[in-house]
Short mmCIF file of C-alpha atoms in Angstrom, two decimals:
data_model
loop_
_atom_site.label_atom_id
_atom_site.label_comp_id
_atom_site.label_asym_id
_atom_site.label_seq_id
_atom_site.Cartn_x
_atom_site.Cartn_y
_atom_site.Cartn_z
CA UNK R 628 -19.98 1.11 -6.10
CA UNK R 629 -17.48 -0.60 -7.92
CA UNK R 630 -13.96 -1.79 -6.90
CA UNK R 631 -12.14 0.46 -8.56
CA UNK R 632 -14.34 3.50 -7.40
CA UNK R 633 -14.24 2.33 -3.73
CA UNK R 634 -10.45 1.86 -4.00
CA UNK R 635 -9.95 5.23 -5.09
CA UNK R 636 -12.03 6.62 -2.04
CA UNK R 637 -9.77 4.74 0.16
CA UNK R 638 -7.02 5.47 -1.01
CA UNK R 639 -8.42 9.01 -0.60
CA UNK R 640 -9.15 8.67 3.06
CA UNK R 641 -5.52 7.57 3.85
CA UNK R 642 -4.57 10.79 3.28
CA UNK R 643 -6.71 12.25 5.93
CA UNK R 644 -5.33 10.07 8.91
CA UNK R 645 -5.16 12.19 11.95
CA UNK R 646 -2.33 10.05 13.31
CA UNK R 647 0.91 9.35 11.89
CA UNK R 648 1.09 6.08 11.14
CA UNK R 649 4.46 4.13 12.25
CA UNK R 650 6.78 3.33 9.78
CA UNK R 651 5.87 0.13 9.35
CA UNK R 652 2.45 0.78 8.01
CA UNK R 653 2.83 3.41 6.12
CA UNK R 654 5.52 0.61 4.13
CA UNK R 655 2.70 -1.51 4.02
CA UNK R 656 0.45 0.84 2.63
CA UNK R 657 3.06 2.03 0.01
CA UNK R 658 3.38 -1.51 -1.58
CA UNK R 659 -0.01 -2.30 -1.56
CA UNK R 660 -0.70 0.83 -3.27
CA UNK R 661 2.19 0.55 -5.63
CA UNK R 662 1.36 -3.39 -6.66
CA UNK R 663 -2.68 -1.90 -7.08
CA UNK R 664 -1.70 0.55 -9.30
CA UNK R 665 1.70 -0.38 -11.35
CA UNK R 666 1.54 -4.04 -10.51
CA UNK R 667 4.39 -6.28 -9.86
CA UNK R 668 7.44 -4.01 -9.46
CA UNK R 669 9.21 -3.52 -12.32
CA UNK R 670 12.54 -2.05 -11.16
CA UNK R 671 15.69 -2.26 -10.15
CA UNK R 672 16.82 -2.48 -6.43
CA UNK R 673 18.37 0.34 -5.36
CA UNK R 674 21.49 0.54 -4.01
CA UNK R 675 22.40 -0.77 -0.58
CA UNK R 676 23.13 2.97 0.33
CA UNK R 677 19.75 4.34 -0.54
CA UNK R 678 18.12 3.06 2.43
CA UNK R 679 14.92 4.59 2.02
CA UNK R 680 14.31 3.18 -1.46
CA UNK R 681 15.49 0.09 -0.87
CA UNK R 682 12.89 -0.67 2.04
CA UNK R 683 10.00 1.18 0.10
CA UNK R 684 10.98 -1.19 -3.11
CA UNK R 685 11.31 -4.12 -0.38
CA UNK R 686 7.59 -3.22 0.45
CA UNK R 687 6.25 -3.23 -3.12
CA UNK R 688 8.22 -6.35 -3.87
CA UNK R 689 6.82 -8.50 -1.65
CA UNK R 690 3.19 -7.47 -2.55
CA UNK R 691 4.02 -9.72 -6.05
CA UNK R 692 0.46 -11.16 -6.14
CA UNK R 693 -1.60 -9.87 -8.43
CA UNK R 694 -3.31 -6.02 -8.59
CA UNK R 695 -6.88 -7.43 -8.01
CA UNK R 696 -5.75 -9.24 -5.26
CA UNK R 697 -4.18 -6.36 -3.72
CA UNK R 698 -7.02 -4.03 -4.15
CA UNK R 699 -9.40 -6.40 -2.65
CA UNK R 700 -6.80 -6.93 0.19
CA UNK R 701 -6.63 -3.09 1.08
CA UNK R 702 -10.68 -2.66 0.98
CA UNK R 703 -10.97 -5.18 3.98
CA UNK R 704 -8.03 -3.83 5.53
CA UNK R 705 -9.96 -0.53 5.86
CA UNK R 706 -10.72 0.58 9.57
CA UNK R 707 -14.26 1.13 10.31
CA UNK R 708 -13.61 4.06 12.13
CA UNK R 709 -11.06 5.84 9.73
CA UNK R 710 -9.02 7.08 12.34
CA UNK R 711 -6.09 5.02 11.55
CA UNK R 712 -5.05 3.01 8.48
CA UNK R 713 -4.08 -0.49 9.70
CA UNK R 714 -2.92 -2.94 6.81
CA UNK R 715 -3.51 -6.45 7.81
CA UNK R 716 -2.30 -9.73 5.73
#
């Protein structure tokens, strides 16, 4: 299967968590999607009073690595069990 094929089944099976993940991880999982597919962020920070951007732009920002990378990062982070999504660095 090839990398791009395997990504898109994870990223697949994220959406079929049976437990919320916390806040935290689902940030994680939101930049490392976001720098897989778009890349480094190319945006401007939102304002300081859009809280919820700002932290989900925070997330994607500091994935700036590289969209390979980032793929290959999120296949290992993948649970062998599936019953949670934990993002490890």
């Amino acid at each position: 299967m090839s990398l791009q094929a395997e990504f898109e089944r994870v990223a697949d099976d994220v959406k079929k968590v049976k437990s919320r993940p916390s806040d935290q991880e689902l940030l994680d999982m939101y930049g490392l999607y976001k720098q897989a597919i778009f890349g480094d962020i190319n945006i401007d920070k939102p304002g300081m009073l859009d809280m919820k951007g700002k932290a989900k732009w925070e997330a994607w920002d500091y994935r700036k690595v590289g969209a390979r990378r980032v793929r290959s990062v999120c296949l290992r982070a993948r649970p062998a069990t599936r019953a949670q999504v934990r993002i490890e660095d």
